[in-house]
mmCIF file of C-alpha atoms and ligand atoms in Angstrom:
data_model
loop_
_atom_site.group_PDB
_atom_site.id
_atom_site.type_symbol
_atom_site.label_atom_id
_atom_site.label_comp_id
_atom_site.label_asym_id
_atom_site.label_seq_id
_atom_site.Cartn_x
_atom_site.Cartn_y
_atom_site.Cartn_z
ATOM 1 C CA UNK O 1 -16.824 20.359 -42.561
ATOM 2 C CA UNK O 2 -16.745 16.696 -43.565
ATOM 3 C CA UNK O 3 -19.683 14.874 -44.252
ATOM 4 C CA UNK O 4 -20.089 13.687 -41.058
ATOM 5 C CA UNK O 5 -20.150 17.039 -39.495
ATOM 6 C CA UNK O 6 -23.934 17.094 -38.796
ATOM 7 C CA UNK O 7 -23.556 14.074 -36.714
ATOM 8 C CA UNK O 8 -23.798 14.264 -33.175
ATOM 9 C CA UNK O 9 -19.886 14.222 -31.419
ATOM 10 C CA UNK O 10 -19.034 11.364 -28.979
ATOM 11 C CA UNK O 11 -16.895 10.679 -26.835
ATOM 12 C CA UNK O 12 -15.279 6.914 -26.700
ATOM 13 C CA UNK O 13 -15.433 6.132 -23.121
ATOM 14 C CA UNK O 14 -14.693 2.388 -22.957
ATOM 15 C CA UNK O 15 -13.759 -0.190 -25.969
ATOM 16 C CA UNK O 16 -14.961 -3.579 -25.657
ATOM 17 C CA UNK O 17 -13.439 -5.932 -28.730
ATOM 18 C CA UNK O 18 -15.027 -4.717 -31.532
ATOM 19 C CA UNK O 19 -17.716 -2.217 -30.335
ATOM 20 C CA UNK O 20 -17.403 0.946 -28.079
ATOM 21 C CA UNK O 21 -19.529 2.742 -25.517
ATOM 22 C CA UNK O 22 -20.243 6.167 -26.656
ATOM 23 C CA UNK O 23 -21.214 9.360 -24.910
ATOM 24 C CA UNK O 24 -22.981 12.008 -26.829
ATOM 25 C CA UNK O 25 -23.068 15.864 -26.005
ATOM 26 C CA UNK O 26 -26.370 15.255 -23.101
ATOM 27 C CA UNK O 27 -24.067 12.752 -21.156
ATOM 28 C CA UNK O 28 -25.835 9.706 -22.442
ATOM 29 C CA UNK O 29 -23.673 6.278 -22.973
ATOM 30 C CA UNK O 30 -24.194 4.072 -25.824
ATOM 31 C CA UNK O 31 -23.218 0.797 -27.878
ATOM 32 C CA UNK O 32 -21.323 2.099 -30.754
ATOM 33 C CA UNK O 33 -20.255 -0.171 -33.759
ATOM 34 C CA UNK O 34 -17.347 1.290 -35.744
ATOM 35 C CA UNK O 35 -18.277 1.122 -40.004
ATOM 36 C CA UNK O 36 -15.438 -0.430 -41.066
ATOM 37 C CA UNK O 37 -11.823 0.024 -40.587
ATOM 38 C CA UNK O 38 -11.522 3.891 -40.743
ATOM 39 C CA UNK O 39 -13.553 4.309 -37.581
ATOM 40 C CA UNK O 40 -11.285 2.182 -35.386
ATOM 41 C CA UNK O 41 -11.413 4.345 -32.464
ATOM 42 C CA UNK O 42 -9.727 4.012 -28.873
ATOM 43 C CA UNK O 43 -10.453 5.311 -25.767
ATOM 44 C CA UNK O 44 -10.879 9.128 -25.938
ATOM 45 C CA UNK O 45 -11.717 9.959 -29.982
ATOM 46 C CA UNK O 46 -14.054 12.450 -30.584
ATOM 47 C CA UNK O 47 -16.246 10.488 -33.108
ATOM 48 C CA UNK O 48 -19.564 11.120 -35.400
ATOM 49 C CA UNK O 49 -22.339 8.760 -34.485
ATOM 50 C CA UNK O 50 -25.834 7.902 -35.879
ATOM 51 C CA UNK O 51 -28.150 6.060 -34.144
ATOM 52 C CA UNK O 52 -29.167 2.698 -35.454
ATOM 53 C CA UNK O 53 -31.832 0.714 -34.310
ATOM 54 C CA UNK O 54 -33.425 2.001 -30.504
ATOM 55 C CA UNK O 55 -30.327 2.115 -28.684
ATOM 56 C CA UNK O 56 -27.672 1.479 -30.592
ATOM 57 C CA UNK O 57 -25.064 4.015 -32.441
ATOM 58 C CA UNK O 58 -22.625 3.406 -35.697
ATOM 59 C CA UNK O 59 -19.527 5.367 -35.232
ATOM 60 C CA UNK O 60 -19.211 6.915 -38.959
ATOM 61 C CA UNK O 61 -15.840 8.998 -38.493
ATOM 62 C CA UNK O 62 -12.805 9.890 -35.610
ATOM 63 C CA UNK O 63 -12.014 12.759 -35.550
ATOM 64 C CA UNK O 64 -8.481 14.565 -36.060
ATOM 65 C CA UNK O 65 -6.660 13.040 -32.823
ATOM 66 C CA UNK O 66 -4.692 15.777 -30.789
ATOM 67 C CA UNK O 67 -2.261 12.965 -29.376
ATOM 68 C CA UNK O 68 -2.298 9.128 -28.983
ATOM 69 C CA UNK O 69 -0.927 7.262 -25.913
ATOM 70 C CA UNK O 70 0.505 3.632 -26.999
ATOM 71 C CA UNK O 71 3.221 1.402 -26.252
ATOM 72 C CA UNK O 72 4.390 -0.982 -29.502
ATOM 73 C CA UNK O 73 5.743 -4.557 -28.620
ATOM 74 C CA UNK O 74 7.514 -7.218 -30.866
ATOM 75 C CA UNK O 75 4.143 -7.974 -32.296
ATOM 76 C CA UNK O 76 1.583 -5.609 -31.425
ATOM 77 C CA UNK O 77 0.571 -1.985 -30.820
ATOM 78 C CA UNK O 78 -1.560 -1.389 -27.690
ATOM 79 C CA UNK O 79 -3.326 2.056 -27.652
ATOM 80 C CA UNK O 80 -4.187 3.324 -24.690
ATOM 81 C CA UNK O 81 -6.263 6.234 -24.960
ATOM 82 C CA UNK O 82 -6.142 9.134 -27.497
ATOM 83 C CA UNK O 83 -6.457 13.082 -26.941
ATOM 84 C CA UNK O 84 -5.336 13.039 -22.933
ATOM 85 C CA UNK O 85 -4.339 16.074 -21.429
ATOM 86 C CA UNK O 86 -1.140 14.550 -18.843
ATOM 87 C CA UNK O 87 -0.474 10.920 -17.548
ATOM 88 C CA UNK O 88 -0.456 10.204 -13.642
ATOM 89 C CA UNK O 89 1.835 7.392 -13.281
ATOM 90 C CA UNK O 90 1.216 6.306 -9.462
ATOM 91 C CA UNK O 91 3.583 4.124 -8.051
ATOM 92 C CA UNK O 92 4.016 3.237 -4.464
ATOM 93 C CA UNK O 93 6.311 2.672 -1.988
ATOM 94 C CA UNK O 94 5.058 -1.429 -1.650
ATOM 95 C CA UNK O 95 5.348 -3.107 -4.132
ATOM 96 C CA UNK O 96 8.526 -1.582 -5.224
ATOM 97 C CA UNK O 97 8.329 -0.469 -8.523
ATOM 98 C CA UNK O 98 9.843 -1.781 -11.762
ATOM 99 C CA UNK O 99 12.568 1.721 -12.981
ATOM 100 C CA UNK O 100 12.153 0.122 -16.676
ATOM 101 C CA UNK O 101 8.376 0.131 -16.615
ATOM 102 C CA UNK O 102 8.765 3.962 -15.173
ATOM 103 C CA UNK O 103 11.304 4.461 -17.953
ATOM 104 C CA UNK O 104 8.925 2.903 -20.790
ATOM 105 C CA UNK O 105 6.164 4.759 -19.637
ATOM 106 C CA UNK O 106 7.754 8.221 -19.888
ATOM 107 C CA UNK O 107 9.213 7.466 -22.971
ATOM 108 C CA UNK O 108 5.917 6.973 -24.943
ATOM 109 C CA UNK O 109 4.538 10.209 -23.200
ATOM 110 C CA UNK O 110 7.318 12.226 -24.139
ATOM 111 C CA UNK O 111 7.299 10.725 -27.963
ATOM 112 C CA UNK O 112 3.211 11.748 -27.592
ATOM 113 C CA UNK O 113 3.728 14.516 -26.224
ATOM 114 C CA UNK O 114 1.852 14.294 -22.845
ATOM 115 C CA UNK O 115 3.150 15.463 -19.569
ATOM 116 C CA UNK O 116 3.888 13.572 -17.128
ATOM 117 C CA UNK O 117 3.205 13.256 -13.005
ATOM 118 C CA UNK O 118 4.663 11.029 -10.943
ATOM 119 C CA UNK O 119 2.258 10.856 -7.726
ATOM 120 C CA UNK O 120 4.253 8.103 -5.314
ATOM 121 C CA UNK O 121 1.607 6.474 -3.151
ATOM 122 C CA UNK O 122 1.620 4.920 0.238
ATOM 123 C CA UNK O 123 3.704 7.378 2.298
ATOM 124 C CA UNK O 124 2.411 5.650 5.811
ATOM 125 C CA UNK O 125 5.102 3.216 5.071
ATOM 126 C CA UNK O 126 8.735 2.433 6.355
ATOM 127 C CA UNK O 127 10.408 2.202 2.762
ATOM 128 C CA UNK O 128 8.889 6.048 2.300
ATOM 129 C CA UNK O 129 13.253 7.465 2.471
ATOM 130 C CA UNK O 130 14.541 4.702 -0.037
ATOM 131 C CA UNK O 131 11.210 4.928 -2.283
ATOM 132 C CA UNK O 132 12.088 9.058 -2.453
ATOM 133 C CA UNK O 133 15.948 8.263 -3.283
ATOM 134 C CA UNK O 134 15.219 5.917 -6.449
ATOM 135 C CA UNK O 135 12.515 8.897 -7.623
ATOM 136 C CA UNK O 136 15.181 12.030 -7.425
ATOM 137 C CA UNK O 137 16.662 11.445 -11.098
ATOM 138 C CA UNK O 138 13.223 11.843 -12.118
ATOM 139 C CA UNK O 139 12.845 14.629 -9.979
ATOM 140 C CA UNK O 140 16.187 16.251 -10.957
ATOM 141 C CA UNK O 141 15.147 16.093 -14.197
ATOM 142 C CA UNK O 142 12.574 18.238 -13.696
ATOM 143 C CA UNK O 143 9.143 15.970 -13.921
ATOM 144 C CA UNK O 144 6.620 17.344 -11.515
ATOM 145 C CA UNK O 145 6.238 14.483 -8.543
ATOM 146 C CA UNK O 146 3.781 14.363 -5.546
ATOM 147 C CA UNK O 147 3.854 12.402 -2.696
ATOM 148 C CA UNK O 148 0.738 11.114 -1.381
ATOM 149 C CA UNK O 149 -1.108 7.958 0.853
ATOM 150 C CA UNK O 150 -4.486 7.922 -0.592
ATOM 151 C CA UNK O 151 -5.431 5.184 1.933
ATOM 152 C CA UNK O 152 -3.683 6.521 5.002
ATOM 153 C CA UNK O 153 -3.893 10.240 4.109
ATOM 154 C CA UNK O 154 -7.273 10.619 1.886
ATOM 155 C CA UNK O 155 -8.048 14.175 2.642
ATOM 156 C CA UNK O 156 -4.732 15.605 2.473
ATOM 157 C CA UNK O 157 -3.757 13.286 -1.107
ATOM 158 C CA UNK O 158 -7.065 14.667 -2.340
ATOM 159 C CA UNK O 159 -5.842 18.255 -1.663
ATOM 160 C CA UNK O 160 -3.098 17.939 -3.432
ATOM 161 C CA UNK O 161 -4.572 16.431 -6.451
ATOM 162 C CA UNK O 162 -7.184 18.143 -6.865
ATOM 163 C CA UNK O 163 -5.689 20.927 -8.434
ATOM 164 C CA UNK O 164 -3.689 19.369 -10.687
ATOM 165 C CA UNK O 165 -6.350 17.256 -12.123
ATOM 166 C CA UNK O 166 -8.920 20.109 -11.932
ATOM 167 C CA UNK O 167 -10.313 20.848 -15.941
ATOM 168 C CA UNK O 168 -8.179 18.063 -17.388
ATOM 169 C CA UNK O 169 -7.960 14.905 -18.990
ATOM 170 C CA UNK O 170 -6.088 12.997 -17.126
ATOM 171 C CA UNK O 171 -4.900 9.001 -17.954
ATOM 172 C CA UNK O 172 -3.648 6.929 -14.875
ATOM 173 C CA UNK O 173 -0.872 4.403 -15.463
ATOM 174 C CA UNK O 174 0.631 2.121 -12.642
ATOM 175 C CA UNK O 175 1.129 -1.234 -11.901
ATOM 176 C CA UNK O 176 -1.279 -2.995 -9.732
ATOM 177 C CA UNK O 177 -1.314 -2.932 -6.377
ATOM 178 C CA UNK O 178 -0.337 0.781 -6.449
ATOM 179 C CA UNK O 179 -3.711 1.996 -5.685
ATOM 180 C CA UNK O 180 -5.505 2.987 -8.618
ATOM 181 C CA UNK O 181 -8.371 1.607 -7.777
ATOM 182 C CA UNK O 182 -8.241 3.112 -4.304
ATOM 183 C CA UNK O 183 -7.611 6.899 -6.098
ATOM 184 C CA UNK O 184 -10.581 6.118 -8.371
ATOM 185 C CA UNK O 185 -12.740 5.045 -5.256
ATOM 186 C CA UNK O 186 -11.637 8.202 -3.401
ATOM 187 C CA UNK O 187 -12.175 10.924 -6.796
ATOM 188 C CA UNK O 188 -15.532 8.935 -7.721
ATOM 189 C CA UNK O 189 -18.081 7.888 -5.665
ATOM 190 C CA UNK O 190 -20.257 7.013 -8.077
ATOM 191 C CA UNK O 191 -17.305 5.191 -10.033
ATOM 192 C CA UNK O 192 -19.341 1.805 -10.572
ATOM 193 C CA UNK O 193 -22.417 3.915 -11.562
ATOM 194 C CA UNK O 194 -20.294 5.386 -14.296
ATOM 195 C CA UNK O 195 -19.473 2.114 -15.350
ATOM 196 C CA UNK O 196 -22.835 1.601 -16.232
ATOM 197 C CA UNK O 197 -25.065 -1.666 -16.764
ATOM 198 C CA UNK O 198 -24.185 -1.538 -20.444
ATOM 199 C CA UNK O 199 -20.633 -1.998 -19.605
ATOM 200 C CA UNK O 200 -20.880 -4.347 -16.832
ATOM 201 C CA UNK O 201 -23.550 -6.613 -19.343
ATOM 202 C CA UNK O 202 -20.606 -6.560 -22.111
ATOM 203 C CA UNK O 203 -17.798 -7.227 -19.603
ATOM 204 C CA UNK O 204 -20.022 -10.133 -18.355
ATOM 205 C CA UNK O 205 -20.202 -8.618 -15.176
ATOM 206 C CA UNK O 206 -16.797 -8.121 -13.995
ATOM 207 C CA UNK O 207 -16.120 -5.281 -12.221
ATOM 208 C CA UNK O 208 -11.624 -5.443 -12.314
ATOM 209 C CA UNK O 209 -10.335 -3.373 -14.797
ATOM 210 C CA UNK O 210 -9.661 -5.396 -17.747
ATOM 211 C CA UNK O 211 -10.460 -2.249 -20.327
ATOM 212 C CA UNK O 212 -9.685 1.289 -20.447
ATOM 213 C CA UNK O 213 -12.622 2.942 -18.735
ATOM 214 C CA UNK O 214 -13.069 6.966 -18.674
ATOM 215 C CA UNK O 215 -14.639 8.452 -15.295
ATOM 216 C CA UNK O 216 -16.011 12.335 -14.693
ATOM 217 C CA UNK O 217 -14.768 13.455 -11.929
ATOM 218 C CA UNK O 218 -17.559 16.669 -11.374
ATOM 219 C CA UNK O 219 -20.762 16.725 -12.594
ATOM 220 C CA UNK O 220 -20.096 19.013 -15.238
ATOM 221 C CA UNK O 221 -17.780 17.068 -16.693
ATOM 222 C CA UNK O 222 -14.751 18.985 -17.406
ATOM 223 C CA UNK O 223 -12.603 16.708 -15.095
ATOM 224 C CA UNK O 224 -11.672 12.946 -16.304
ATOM 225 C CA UNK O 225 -9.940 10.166 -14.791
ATOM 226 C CA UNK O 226 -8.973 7.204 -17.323
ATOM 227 C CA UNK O 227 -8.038 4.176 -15.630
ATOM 228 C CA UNK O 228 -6.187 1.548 -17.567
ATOM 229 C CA UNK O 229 -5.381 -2.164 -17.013
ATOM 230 C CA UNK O 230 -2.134 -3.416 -15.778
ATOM 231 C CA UNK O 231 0.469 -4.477 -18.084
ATOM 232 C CA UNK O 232 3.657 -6.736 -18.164
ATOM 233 C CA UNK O 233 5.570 -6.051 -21.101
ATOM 234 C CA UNK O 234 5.889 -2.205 -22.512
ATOM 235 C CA UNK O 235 7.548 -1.952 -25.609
ATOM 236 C CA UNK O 236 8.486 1.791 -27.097
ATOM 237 C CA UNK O 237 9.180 0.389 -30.916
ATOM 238 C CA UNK O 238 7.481 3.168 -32.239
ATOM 239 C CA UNK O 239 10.799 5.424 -31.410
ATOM 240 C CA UNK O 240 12.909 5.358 -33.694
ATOM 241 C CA UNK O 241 16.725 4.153 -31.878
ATOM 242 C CA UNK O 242 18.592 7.425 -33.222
ATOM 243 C CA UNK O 243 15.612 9.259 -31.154
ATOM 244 C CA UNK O 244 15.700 7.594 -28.200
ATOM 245 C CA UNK O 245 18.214 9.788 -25.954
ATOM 246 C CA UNK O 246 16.060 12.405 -26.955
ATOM 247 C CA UNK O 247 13.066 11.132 -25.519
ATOM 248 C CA UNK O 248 14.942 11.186 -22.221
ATOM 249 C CA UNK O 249 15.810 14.477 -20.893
ATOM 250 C CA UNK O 250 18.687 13.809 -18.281
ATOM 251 C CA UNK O 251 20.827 11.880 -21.202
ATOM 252 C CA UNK O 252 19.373 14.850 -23.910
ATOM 253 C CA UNK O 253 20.938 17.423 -21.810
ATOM 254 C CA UNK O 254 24.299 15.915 -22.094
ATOM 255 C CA UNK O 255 24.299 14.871 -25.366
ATOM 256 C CA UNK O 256 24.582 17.950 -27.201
ATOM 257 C CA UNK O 257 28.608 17.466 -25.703
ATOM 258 C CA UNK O 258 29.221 13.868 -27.633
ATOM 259 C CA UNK O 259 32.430 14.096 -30.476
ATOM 260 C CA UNK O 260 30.024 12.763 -32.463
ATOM 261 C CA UNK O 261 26.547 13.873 -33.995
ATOM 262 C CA UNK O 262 25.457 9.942 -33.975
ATOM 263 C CA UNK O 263 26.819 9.225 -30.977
ATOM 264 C CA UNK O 264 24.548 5.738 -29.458
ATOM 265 C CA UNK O 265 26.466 6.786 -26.263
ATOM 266 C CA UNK O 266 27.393 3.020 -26.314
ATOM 267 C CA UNK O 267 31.193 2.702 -26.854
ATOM 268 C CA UNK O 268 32.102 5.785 -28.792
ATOM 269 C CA UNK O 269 34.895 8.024 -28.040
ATOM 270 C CA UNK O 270 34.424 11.519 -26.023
ATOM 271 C CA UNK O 271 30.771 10.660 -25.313
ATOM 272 C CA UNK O 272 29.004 13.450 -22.955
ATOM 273 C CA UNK O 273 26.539 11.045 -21.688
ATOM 274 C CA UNK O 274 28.988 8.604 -20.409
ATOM 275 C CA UNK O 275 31.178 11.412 -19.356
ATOM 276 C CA UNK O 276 27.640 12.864 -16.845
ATOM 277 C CA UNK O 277 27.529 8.683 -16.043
ATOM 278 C CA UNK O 278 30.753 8.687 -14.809
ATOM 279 C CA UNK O 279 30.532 11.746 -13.037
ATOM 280 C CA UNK O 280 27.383 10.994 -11.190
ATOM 281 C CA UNK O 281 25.160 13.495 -13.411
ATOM 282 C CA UNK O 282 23.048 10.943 -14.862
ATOM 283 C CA UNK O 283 21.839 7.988 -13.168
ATOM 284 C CA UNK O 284 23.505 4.691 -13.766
ATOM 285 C CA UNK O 285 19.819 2.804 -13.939
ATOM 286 C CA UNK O 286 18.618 5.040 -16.118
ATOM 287 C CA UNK O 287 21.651 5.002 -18.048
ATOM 288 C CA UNK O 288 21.279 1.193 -18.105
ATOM 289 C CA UNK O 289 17.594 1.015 -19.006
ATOM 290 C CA UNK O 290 18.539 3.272 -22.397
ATOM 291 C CA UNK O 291 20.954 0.909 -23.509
ATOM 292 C CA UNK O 292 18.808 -2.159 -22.955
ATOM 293 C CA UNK O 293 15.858 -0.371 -24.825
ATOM 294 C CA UNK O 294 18.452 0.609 -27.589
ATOM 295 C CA UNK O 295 19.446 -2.904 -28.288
ATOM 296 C CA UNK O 296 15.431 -3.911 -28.116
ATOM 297 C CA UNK O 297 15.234 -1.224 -31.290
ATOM 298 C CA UNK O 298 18.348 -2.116 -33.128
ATOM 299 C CA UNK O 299 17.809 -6.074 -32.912
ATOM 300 C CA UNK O 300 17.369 -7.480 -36.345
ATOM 301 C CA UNK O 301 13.976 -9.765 -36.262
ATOM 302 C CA UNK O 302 15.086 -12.019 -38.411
HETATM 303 N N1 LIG Q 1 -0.395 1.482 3.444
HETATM 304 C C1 LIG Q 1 -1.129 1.974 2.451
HETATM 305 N N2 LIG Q 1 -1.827 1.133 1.681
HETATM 306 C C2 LIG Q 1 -2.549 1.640 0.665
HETATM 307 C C3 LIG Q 1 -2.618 3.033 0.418
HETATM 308 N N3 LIG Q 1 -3.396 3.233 -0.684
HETATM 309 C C4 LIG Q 1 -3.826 2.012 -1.065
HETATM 310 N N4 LIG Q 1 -3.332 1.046 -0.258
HETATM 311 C C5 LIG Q 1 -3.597 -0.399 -0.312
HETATM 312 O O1 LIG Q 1 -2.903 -0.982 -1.407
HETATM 313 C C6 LIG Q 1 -3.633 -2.111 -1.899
HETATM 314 C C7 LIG Q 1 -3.797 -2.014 -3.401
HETATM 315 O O2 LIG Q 1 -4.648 -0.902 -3.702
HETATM 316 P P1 LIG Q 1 -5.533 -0.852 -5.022
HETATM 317 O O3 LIG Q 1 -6.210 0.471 -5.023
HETATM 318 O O4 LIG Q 1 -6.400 -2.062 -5.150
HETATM 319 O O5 LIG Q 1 -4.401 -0.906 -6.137
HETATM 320 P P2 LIG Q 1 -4.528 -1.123 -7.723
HETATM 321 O O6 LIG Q 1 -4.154 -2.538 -7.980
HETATM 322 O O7 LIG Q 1 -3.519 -0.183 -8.318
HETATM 323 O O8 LIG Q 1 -5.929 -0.802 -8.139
HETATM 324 C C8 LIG Q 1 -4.941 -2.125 -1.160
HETATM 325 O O9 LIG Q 1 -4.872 -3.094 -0.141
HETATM 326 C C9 LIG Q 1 -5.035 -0.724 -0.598
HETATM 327 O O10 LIG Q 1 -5.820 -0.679 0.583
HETATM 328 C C10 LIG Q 1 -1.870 3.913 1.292
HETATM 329 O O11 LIG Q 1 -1.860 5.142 1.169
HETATM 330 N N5 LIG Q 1 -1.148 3.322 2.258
HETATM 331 MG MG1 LIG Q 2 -7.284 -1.981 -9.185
HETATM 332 ZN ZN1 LIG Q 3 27.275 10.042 -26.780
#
């Protein structure tokens, strides 16, 4: 046991800047301050606390993190939430979604190893067929997908997620105006009561997402919804280029078949993954999203 181990275990449920609301074992929140730069913590550390002062907590220690959720641009590294049990990414059928952002995303979960859903919201609508069509590479290889319409549909979407979130940890990913905030409304009633006055004070009162914020889904808490902000840019420089095909299974399946054992499946001779492009066994977008990300890891800086 470290030294810590006597302390009480948090949970980080939401970071604000420097200081982090904290919920101990009863289900109470706090204002955590980390001690220095070894207890930099992000949403969903285990850490030890102490109390200090009447209200307040110091986060002393994180511990050991089962996984770690981030995207790495040019400049910085953006966690988004640590120890998750499987990503939802929701997109929707309006506004059509961006295939690189989908791409990105399932890139860092695979390098993190986190599963990955794709729920595709807003069924009700006309561009439901062509929506489906740009999804089945993802399908074919072999991600589980739901379809649902969370405003149109609540009862029947909330039968069909229900299971799959039931006992988890889940984190929700999606560009705005997908519906997260509608699937949060719908899964937690008493979302903005989780949010808390001590959240709303240090967020001077906004109530949009602009942090990471954790949400029980049942009263005993075994079930969590993390909601995230929106993002524009989502860089994946923490894979390494030679890994990158391997990181996405449709062009992994093929490239066990390249002449060679470095293949970039750019311009090299007898390439399987240009071979399954050609023959329709790998999807040109996708195909064309790897190589952009490729040159994004290879470019010199400097
Ligand atoms: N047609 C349709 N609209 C939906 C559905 N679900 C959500 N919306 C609408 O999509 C818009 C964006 O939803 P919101 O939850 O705010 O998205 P967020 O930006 O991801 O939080 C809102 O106007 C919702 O009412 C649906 O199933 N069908
Ligand atoms: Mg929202
Ligand atoms: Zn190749």
């Amino acid at each position: 046991m470290s030294r810590f181990g006597e302390l009480d275990l948090g949970l980080v449920v939401r970071g604000h800047g420097r200081h982090y609301i904290v919920e101990d074992s009863d289900g109470q929140r706090r204002v955590c301050h980390p001690r220095g730069k070894k207890s930099d913590c992000v949403v969903g550390d285990e850490v030890r606390w102490a109390p200090s002062g009447s209200d307040e907590g110091v986060i002393e220690a994180v511990e050991p993190r089962r996984n770690l959720l981030f995207r790495q641009d040019e400049w910085k590294t953006k966690s988004f939430a640590a120890n998750v049990d499987q990503l939802l990414i929701l997109v929707a059928v309006e506004p059509v979604f961006s295939e690189s952002q989908l791409c990105r995303a399932l890139i860092a979960a695979e390098a993190a190893g986190i599963h990955t859903t794709i729920a595709l919201n807003k069924t009700d609508l006309p561009g439901t067929e062509s929506a489906r069509e740009r999804l089945k590479p993802y399908q074919a290889m072999g991600l589980n997908m739901m379809e649902i319409a969370l405003k149109a549909q609540p009862e029947e979407s909330i039968a069909k997620l229900t299971p799959w979130l039931t006992g988890k940890r889940s984190f929700v990913m999606g560009p705005s105006g997908t519906g997260k905030s509608t699937l949060i409304n719908l899964l937690i009633p008493d979302a903005k009561a989780q949010v808390g006055d001590i959240s709303v004070a240090l967020n001077s009162g906004r109530h949009t997402t602009t942090t990471t914020q954790w949400y029980w889904v049942d009263a005993e808490r075994q079930s969590a919804l993390i909601d995230s902000p929106g993002f524009q840019e989502f860089g994946v420089r923490q894979v390494e280029a030679s890994q990158l095909a391997h990181l996405m299974p449709d062009l992994h399946a093929h490239a066990d078949h390249c002449r060679f054992y470095n293949c970039t499946h750019q311009h090299e001779p007898g390439c399987g993954v240009r071979e399954a492009v050609d023959a329709g066994l790998i999807s040109a977008n996708r195909y064309r999203i790897y190589g952009e990300i490729l040159a994004e890891l290879t470019a010199k800086r400097w």
